[in-house]
Tab-separated table of C-alpha atoms and ligand atoms in Angstrom:
chain	number	residue	atom	x	y	z
A	1	MET	CA	177.379	-56.087	76.926
A	2	ARG	CA	176.822	-54.072	80.091
A	3	ILE	CA	178.652	-50.784	80.725
A	4	LEU	CA	179.193	-48.536	83.735
A	5	ALA	CA	179.261	-44.988	82.307
A	6	LEU	CA	180.441	-41.803	84.016
A	7	GLU	CA	179.695	-38.156	83.176
A	8	THR	CA	181.383	-35.314	85.073
A	9	SER	CA	182.056	-32.653	82.453
A	10	CYS	CA	180.397	-29.708	84.217
A	11	ASP	CA	178.363	-29.454	87.439
A	12	GLU	CA	176.547	-32.798	87.179
A	13	THR	CA	177.969	-36.064	88.506
A	14	GLY	CA	176.360	-38.955	86.639
A	15	ALA	CA	176.717	-42.726	86.662
A	16	ALA	CA	174.600	-45.099	84.600
A	17	ILE	CA	174.435	-48.781	83.829
A	18	VAL	CA	173.449	-49.413	80.210
A	19	GLU	CA	173.147	-52.616	78.232
A	20	LYS	CA	172.940	-53.755	74.625
A	21	LYS	CA	172.388	-57.313	73.484
A	22	ASN	CA	174.553	-58.625	70.627
A	23	ASN	CA	172.943	-58.023	67.209
A	24	SER	CA	170.499	-55.524	68.668
A	25	LYS	CA	170.532	-51.757	68.168
A	26	ALA	CA	168.534	-51.091	71.318
A	27	VAL	CA	170.296	-49.471	74.249
A	28	LYS	CA	168.612	-50.311	77.537
A	29	VAL	CA	169.149	-48.042	80.529
A	30	LEU	CA	169.186	-50.112	83.730
A	31	SER	CA	169.930	-47.147	85.979
A	32	ASN	CA	170.809	-43.486	85.506
A	33	VAL	CA	171.818	-41.565	88.636
A	34	LEU	CA	172.634	-37.874	88.764
A	35	ALA	CA	173.871	-35.647	91.561
A	36	SER	CA	173.826	-31.992	90.616
A	37	SER	CA	175.478	-29.054	92.266
A	38	ALA	CA	173.349	-26.718	90.093
A	39	SER	CA	171.411	-25.360	93.081
A	40	LEU	CA	174.722	-24.566	94.784
A	41	GLN	CA	176.054	-22.957	91.589
A	42	ALA	CA	172.767	-21.017	91.289
A	43	GLN	CA	173.740	-18.971	94.343
A	44	PHE	CA	176.557	-17.562	92.210
A	45	GLY	CA	174.486	-17.279	88.997
A	46	GLY	CA	176.704	-19.728	87.112
A	47	VAL	CA	179.211	-22.548	87.475
A	48	ILE	CA	182.378	-21.888	89.470
A	49	PRO	CA	184.733	-24.606	88.157
A	50	GLU	CA	186.676	-25.211	91.370
A	51	ARG	CA	183.479	-25.479	93.413
A	52	ALA	CA	181.870	-27.805	90.828
A	53	ALA	CA	184.879	-30.150	90.958
A	54	ARG	CA	184.865	-30.273	94.749
A	55	GLU	CA	181.206	-31.350	94.651
A	56	GLN	CA	182.021	-33.952	91.962
A	57	ILE	CA	184.693	-35.521	94.172
A	58	LYS	CA	182.240	-35.860	97.052
A	59	ALA	CA	179.504	-37.283	94.839
A	60	ILE	CA	181.263	-39.648	92.447
A	61	ILE	CA	181.557	-42.820	94.587
A	62	PRO	CA	178.049	-42.584	96.171
A	63	VAL	CA	176.571	-41.980	92.695
A	64	ILE	CA	178.397	-45.020	91.239
A	65	ILE	CA	177.243	-47.189	94.174
A	66	GLN	CA	173.641	-46.029	93.712
A	67	ALA	CA	173.736	-46.705	89.944
A	68	LEU	CA	175.132	-50.211	90.466
A	69	VAL	CA	172.578	-51.110	93.135
A	70	GLU	CA	169.650	-49.667	91.167
A	71	SER	CA	170.707	-51.618	88.057
A	72	LYS	CA	169.820	-54.790	89.935
A	73	PHE	CA	167.262	-53.761	92.528
A	74	ARG	CA	164.876	-51.069	91.404
A	75	GLY	CA	162.992	-49.691	94.384
A	76	SER	CA	163.959	-51.937	97.317
A	77	THR	CA	167.637	-51.167	97.859
A	78	PRO	CA	169.350	-51.830	101.203
A	79	ASN	CA	169.212	-48.917	103.624
A	80	SER	CA	172.537	-49.307	105.357
A	81	PRO	CA	175.404	-47.633	103.450
A	82	TYR	CA	177.701	-50.563	104.244
A	83	GLU	CA	175.287	-53.185	102.837
A	84	LYS	CA	174.841	-50.999	99.776
A	85	PHE	CA	178.593	-50.740	99.305
A	86	LEU	CA	179.042	-54.541	99.527
A	87	LEU	CA	176.207	-55.125	97.094
A	88	ALA	CA	177.509	-52.528	94.625
A	89	ASN	CA	180.961	-54.090	94.834
A	90	THR	CA	179.620	-57.533	93.887
A	91	ILE	CA	177.472	-56.115	91.065
A	92	LEU	CA	180.465	-54.193	89.706
A	93	LYS	CA	182.735	-57.237	89.671
A	94	GLU	CA	180.163	-59.740	88.415
A	95	THR	CA	177.951	-57.890	85.935
A	96	ILE	CA	179.884	-54.976	84.416
A	97	ASP	CA	181.826	-55.728	81.224
A	98	ALA	CA	183.396	-52.306	80.584
A	99	VAL	CA	183.691	-48.718	81.799
A	100	ALA	CA	182.929	-45.599	79.713
A	101	VAL	CA	183.750	-42.014	80.599
A	102	ALA	CA	183.199	-38.563	79.112
A	103	HIS	CA	186.766	-37.283	78.608
A	104	GLY	CA	185.879	-33.898	77.053
A	105	PRO	CA	185.014	-31.210	76.291
A	106	GLY	CA	184.241	-29.624	79.642
A	107	LEU	CA	185.777	-28.126	82.744
A	108	ILE	CA	189.217	-29.630	83.350
A	109	SER	CA	188.850	-30.114	87.098
A	110	SER	CA	185.392	-31.691	86.729
A	111	LEU	CA	186.443	-33.949	83.842
A	112	LEU	CA	189.437	-35.200	85.836
A	113	VAL	CA	187.141	-36.571	88.538
A	114	GLY	CA	185.297	-38.858	86.108
A	115	VAL	CA	188.330	-39.741	83.997
A	116	GLU	CA	190.598	-40.671	86.914
A	117	THR	CA	187.817	-42.641	88.633
A	118	ALA	CA	187.104	-44.577	85.432
A	119	LYS	CA	190.806	-45.284	84.846
A	120	THR	CA	191.189	-46.549	88.404
A	121	LEU	CA	188.212	-48.892	88.013
A	122	SER	CA	189.490	-50.132	84.660
A	123	PHE	CA	192.972	-50.782	86.045
A	124	ALA	CA	191.864	-52.360	89.310
A	125	LEU	CA	189.208	-54.621	87.807
A	126	SER	CA	190.913	-55.305	84.460
A	127	LYS	CA	187.869	-54.105	82.535
A	128	PRO	CA	188.086	-52.359	79.130
A	129	ILE	CA	187.626	-48.582	79.147
A	130	VAL	CA	186.039	-46.424	76.420
A	131	PRO	CA	186.652	-42.641	76.281
A	132	VAL	CA	183.555	-40.803	75.032
A	133	HIS	CA	183.195	-37.390	73.327
A	134	HIS	CA	180.595	-35.566	75.434
A	135	LEU	CA	179.055	-33.743	72.447
A	136	LEU	CA	178.712	-36.834	70.253
A	137	ALA	CA	177.101	-38.572	73.226
A	138	HIS	CA	174.422	-35.847	73.276
A	139	LEU	CA	173.387	-37.077	69.809
A	140	SER	CA	173.604	-40.733	70.858
A	141	ALA	CA	170.972	-39.930	73.491
A	142	ASN	CA	168.550	-40.247	70.547
A	143	PHE	CA	169.367	-43.941	70.257
A	144	ILE	CA	168.074	-44.721	73.770
A	145	ARG	CA	164.592	-45.197	72.361
A	146	GLY	CA	164.465	-48.905	71.863
A	147	GLU	CA	164.884	-50.478	68.423
A	148	SER	CA	165.865	-47.316	66.607
A	149	SER	CA	164.804	-46.211	63.151
A	150	ILE	CA	167.463	-43.497	62.988
A	151	VAL	CA	169.899	-44.162	60.187
A	152	PHE	CA	172.912	-42.420	58.755
A	153	PRO	CA	173.330	-39.965	57.132
A	154	PHE	CA	171.919	-37.333	59.443
A	155	ILE	CA	172.340	-33.678	60.318
A	156	GLY	CA	173.192	-33.226	64.004
A	157	LEU	CA	172.359	-30.021	65.848
A	158	ILE	CA	174.027	-29.873	69.268
A	159	VAL	CA	172.594	-27.116	71.449
A	160	SER	CA	173.825	-27.030	75.013
A	161	GLY	CA	175.047	-24.649	77.683
A	162	GLY	CA	178.565	-24.643	76.234
A	163	HIS	CA	178.075	-25.447	72.545
A	164	THR	CA	175.985	-24.787	69.455
A	165	ASP	CA	177.231	-26.880	66.544
A	166	LEU	CA	175.806	-28.106	63.261
A	167	LEU	CA	177.316	-31.241	61.696
A	168	MET	CA	176.673	-33.630	58.827
A	169	PHE	CA	177.214	-37.275	59.733
A	170	GLU	CA	177.800	-40.019	57.195
A	171	SER	CA	178.766	-42.246	60.126
A	172	TYR	CA	180.137	-41.613	63.598
A	173	SER	CA	183.670	-41.796	62.242
A	174	LYS	CA	182.949	-39.737	59.107
A	175	PHE	CA	181.376	-36.367	59.742
A	176	LYS	CA	181.751	-32.751	58.704
A	177	TRP	CA	181.430	-29.734	60.981
A	178	LEU	CA	179.293	-27.179	59.147
A	179	GLY	CA	179.239	-24.316	61.605
A	180	GLY	CA	178.857	-23.279	65.200
A	181	THR	CA	178.462	-20.331	67.475
A	182	ARG	CA	180.910	-17.460	67.166
A	183	ASP	CA	180.328	-16.380	70.761
A	184	ASP	CA	177.735	-17.548	73.326
A	185	ALA	CA	176.056	-20.940	72.975
A	186	ALA	CA	172.233	-21.031	72.775
A	187	GLY	CA	171.910	-22.385	76.344
A	188	GLU	CA	174.459	-19.891	77.637
A	189	ALA	CA	172.409	-17.037	76.115
A	190	LEU	CA	169.252	-18.381	77.773
A	191	ASP	CA	171.047	-18.615	81.127
A	192	LYS	CA	172.475	-15.084	80.841
A	193	ILE	CA	169.113	-13.646	79.784
A	194	GLY	CA	167.551	-15.571	82.705
A	195	ARG	CA	169.934	-13.734	85.011
A	196	LEU	CA	168.820	-10.373	83.583
A	197	LEU	CA	165.266	-11.404	84.433
A	198	ASN	CA	166.188	-12.701	87.918
A	199	LEU	CA	165.311	-16.296	87.022
A	200	SER	CA	167.006	-19.241	88.660
A	201	TYR	CA	170.096	-20.839	87.099
A	202	PRO	CA	170.145	-22.652	84.683
A	203	ALA	CA	167.253	-20.731	83.156
A	204	GLY	CA	166.360	-22.694	79.976
A	205	HIS	CA	163.602	-24.770	81.540
A	206	GLU	CA	161.960	-21.799	83.295
A	207	ILE	CA	162.165	-19.678	80.140
A	208	GLU	CA	160.302	-22.436	78.276
A	209	GLU	CA	157.604	-22.612	80.982
A	210	ARG	CA	157.147	-18.840	81.113
A	211	ALA	CA	157.149	-18.513	77.311
A	212	ALA	CA	154.312	-21.058	77.113
A	213	LYS	CA	152.078	-18.728	79.177
A	214	VAL	CA	152.168	-16.129	76.408
A	215	GLU	CA	150.312	-16.433	73.077
A	216	GLN	CA	151.927	-13.521	71.282
A	217	THR	CA	154.142	-10.558	72.063
A	218	THR	CA	153.901	-6.964	70.843
A	219	PHE	CA	157.682	-6.914	70.384
A	220	ALA	CA	160.287	-9.260	68.904
A	221	PHE	CA	164.037	-9.704	69.206
A	222	GLN	CA	166.343	-10.247	66.250
A	223	SER	CA	167.647	-13.704	65.382
A	224	PRO	CA	171.383	-13.064	64.937
A	225	LEU	CA	173.018	-14.201	61.664
A	226	ILE	CA	169.684	-15.485	60.365
A	227	ASN	CA	170.425	-14.318	56.817
A	228	SER	CA	174.133	-15.175	56.693
A	229	LYS	CA	175.054	-17.723	54.035
A	230	ASP	CA	177.171	-19.799	56.423
A	231	PHE	CA	176.055	-22.200	59.145
A	232	ASP	CA	177.335	-20.083	62.023
A	233	PHE	CA	175.383	-18.792	64.978
A	234	SER	CA	175.826	-15.881	67.368
A	235	PHE	CA	173.816	-15.219	70.502
A	236	SER	CA	175.704	-12.591	72.481
A	237	GLY	CA	174.026	-9.787	70.486
A	238	LEU	CA	170.643	-11.179	71.483
A	239	LYS	CA	171.619	-10.999	75.154
A	240	ALA	CA	172.722	-7.366	74.629
A	241	GLU	CA	169.428	-6.545	72.884
A	242	VAL	CA	167.400	-8.059	75.736
A	243	ALA	CA	169.563	-6.209	78.298
A	244	ARG	CA	168.885	-2.876	76.532
A	245	PHE	CA	165.165	-3.671	76.317
A	246	VAL	CA	164.687	-4.605	79.983
A	247	SER	CA	166.853	-1.776	81.307
A	248	LYS	CA	164.168	0.729	80.238
A	249	LYS	CA	161.249	-1.265	81.639
A	250	HIS	CA	159.588	-2.087	84.932
A	251	LEU	CA	159.699	-5.896	85.036
A	252	THR	CA	156.219	-7.244	85.762
A	253	VAL	CA	155.520	-10.996	85.678
A	254	ARG	CA	153.668	-10.505	82.395
A	255	LEU	CA	156.612	-8.650	80.842
A	256	ILE	CA	159.130	-11.267	82.049
A	257	ASN	CA	156.995	-13.975	80.424
A	258	GLU	CA	156.833	-11.965	77.196
A	259	VAL	CA	160.613	-11.453	77.166
A	260	CYS	CA	161.015	-15.228	77.649
A	261	HIS	CA	158.647	-15.851	74.745
A	262	ALA	CA	160.435	-13.409	72.408
A	263	THR	CA	163.898	-14.686	73.414
A	264	GLN	CA	162.947	-18.325	72.859
A	265	ALA	CA	161.318	-17.466	69.514
A	266	ALA	CA	164.426	-15.608	68.277
A	267	ILE	CA	166.700	-18.547	69.154
A	268	ILE	CA	164.398	-21.218	67.720
A	269	LYS	CA	163.943	-19.319	64.437
A	270	VAL	CA	167.649	-19.219	63.566
A	271	LEU	CA	168.334	-22.784	64.767
A	272	ILE	CA	165.575	-24.157	62.546
A	273	LYS	CA	166.387	-22.041	59.492
A	274	LYS	CA	170.066	-23.008	59.366
A	275	THR	CA	169.516	-26.671	60.258
A	276	ILE	CA	166.887	-27.183	57.568
A	277	ARG	CA	168.994	-25.314	55.010
A	278	SER	CA	171.914	-27.650	55.766
A	279	ALA	CA	169.685	-30.738	55.431
A	280	LYS	CA	168.460	-29.502	52.036
A	281	LEU	CA	171.995	-28.684	50.866
A	282	TYR	CA	173.346	-32.121	51.802
A	283	LYS	CA	170.122	-33.905	50.730
A	284	VAL	CA	169.774	-35.521	54.141
A	285	ASN	CA	166.382	-36.445	55.558
A	286	ASN	CA	167.184	-37.187	59.195
A	287	ILE	CA	167.852	-34.438	61.706
A	288	LEU	CA	169.025	-35.323	65.215
A	289	LEU	CA	168.902	-32.801	68.031
A	290	GLY	CA	170.975	-33.099	71.190
A	291	GLY	CA	172.114	-31.120	74.236
A	292	GLY	CA	170.250	-29.462	77.086
A	293	VAL	CA	168.386	-26.985	74.861
A	294	SER	CA	166.884	-29.906	72.896
A	295	ALA	CA	164.843	-30.617	76.053
A	296	ASN	CA	162.812	-27.598	74.888
A	297	GLN	CA	159.550	-29.008	73.516
A	298	LYS	CA	158.711	-25.779	71.695
A	299	LEU	CA	161.951	-26.180	69.717
A	300	VAL	CA	161.046	-29.757	68.791
A	301	GLU	CA	157.422	-28.880	67.888
A	302	SER	CA	158.551	-25.875	65.840
A	303	PHE	CA	160.959	-28.099	63.871
A	304	LYS	CA	158.098	-30.521	63.184
A	305	SER	CA	155.685	-27.796	62.037
A	306	SER	CA	158.334	-26.175	59.880
A	307	ILE	CA	158.921	-29.513	58.125
A	308	ILE	CA	155.179	-30.045	57.596
A	309	ASN	CA	154.457	-26.437	56.504
A	310	ASN	CA	157.276	-26.540	53.962
A	311	LYS	CA	156.183	-30.010	52.733
A	312	LEU	CA	159.634	-31.472	53.397
A	313	SER	CA	160.198	-35.206	53.702
A	314	MET	CA	162.495	-34.812	56.714
A	315	GLN	CA	162.298	-36.504	60.080
A	316	ILE	CA	163.280	-34.840	63.301
A	317	PHE	CA	164.554	-36.792	66.319
A	318	SER	CA	165.098	-35.440	69.813
A	319	PRO	CA	166.173	-37.262	72.971
A	320	GLU	CA	163.724	-38.043	75.721
A	321	LYS	CA	163.797	-34.999	78.052
A	322	LYS	CA	165.735	-36.736	80.845
A	323	PHE	CA	168.426	-37.807	78.364
A	324	ALA	CA	168.720	-34.349	76.693
A	325	THR	CA	170.488	-32.533	79.520
A	326	ASP	CA	173.815	-33.894	80.818
A	327	ASN	CA	173.531	-37.496	82.049
A	328	ALA	CA	175.637	-40.648	82.088
A	329	ALA	CA	173.197	-42.866	80.143
A	330	MET	CA	174.047	-40.977	76.934
A	331	ILE	CA	177.773	-41.611	77.575
A	332	GLY	CA	177.048	-45.323	77.972
A	333	ALA	CA	174.820	-45.348	74.869
A	334	HIS	CA	177.582	-43.798	72.767
A	335	ALA	CA	180.145	-46.304	74.076
A	336	LEU	CA	177.838	-49.247	73.337
A	337	LEU	CA	177.190	-48.033	69.780
A	338	ASN	CA	180.887	-47.219	69.177
A	339	PHE	CA	182.685	-49.773	71.297
A	340	ARG	CA	186.345	-48.751	70.933
A	341	PRO	CA	188.197	-49.489	74.182
A	342	ILE	CA	191.740	-48.170	74.520
A	343	ASP	CA	194.608	-48.590	76.993
A	344	TRP	CA	193.653	-46.654	80.172
A	345	ARG	CA	197.109	-45.030	80.239
A	346	LYS	CA	196.279	-43.243	76.978
A	347	ILE	CA	193.113	-41.591	78.280
A	348	ASN	CA	193.293	-37.989	79.459
A	349	ALA	CA	190.770	-35.337	80.372
A	350	GLU	CA	190.534	-33.086	77.293
A	351	PRO	CA	188.723	-29.839	78.146
A	352	GLU	CA	189.173	-28.428	74.621
A	353	LEU	CA	188.148	-31.596	72.752
A	354	TYR	CA	186.250	-30.563	69.630
A	355	PHE	CA	185.427	-32.000	66.211
A	356	ASP	CA	188.832	-32.087	64.489
B	22	KG4	O1	173.723	-30.247	77.708
B	22	KG4	P1	173.601	-29.526	78.992
B	22	KG4	O2	172.875	-30.201	80.123
B	22	KG4	O3	175.003	-29.088	79.543
B	22	KG4	C1	176.039	-28.735	78.702
B	22	KG4	O4	176.690	-29.644	78.132
B	22	KG4	O5	176.245	-27.507	78.534
B	22	KG4	O6	172.878	-28.133	78.665
B	22	KG4	C2	172.564	-27.221	79.659
B	22	KG4	C3	171.809	-26.078	79.015
B	22	KG4	C4	171.587	-24.916	79.970
B	22	KG4	O7	172.024	-23.735	79.335
B	22	KG4	C5	170.084	-24.914	80.196
B	22	KG4	O8	169.552	-23.624	80.431
B	22	KG4	C6	169.575	-25.509	78.907
B	22	KG4	O9	170.513	-26.515	78.594
B	22	KG4	N1	168.222	-26.109	79.033
B	22	KG4	C7	167.159	-25.704	78.332
B	22	KG4	C8	166.059	-26.470	78.785
B	22	KG4	N2	166.509	-27.344	79.738
B	22	KG4	C9	167.846	-27.103	79.877
B	22	KG4	N3	167.031	-24.752	77.379
B	22	KG4	C10	165.808	-24.552	76.867
B	22	KG4	N4	164.707	-25.255	77.247
B	22	KG4	C11	164.782	-26.214	78.193
B	22	KG4	N5	163.702	-26.894	78.559
B	23	ZN	ZN1	176.270	-31.405	77.691
């Protein structure tokens, strides 16, 4: 089965062509195209929903055309836009079996662009359509690794710009939400702290790079809720602590790097402690990470060393970096692994979609 998948939940416009052979678990990505308005949003230090949606509308058809053409011709694609359009049209009609779309959670105006485009394609071409939960798709990004060894049950930690959630999965249709953030998400905290330090938006990647330049810091920030008995998180206090700290200081490059190091360490510490405690409690050995913050290699390495140092028989999985942040391949992967098409008239953009 071959799927055209769309992702437009925030400021990225993604289209991907993904494939899975019958009786195989492997999801193959034939193309994965992304147009981002992040640099435009960066001028405002964050995403302005109306502006993001306007960029999505401009980008969606060119991105779909590019994904279709690249799925067949890697490298040597026709130059003329008209030839490309004709080619994409033929590929769409002849090779695509179904359409998948992220229908929530996210920004309503952005989601609508992907959802209405997908519904139109499904209706016009009589192809099945699969609505996909954006957050579950972040975890399915782990299955784009070829013949996968990941099995249920697993603990899923979703850490993105909008969400921080911990869940226990017996299967994709049977899972339990254990806890989540009470205020800012981990990525949101990184982005806000990045703004305090005059870093570019989104700041997670730069914070990781700067943190890696520092061996140790003479100061540390607190990991909020680290000793609470629940599985909740809270990161707005960390942002306030960093704001108080930097307000009294002259920001040199060295100090900015140290603040990045201490911020990243405080976030990683609480994420690991609560995730491993949940895995022990539910006697689950597989831990899957997902979401933009799981692109952070220090987070992944720290999970691995914590498992080794504590002599635990757990396995940690994280998506390949390009599939960790928002992309359409993960939407397609989730649809292929949970192929549940529904009538296109019943699909709506659901900005508040959650885990209930
Ligand atoms: O999943 P995602 O692309 O979008 C949402 O669904 O929210 O996550 C974006 C978040 C941003 O907050 C960004 O700063 C963070 O992921 N991020 C990172 C890294 N790359 C992106 N955080 C830490 N380390 C990274 N390397
Ligand atoms: Zn996301």
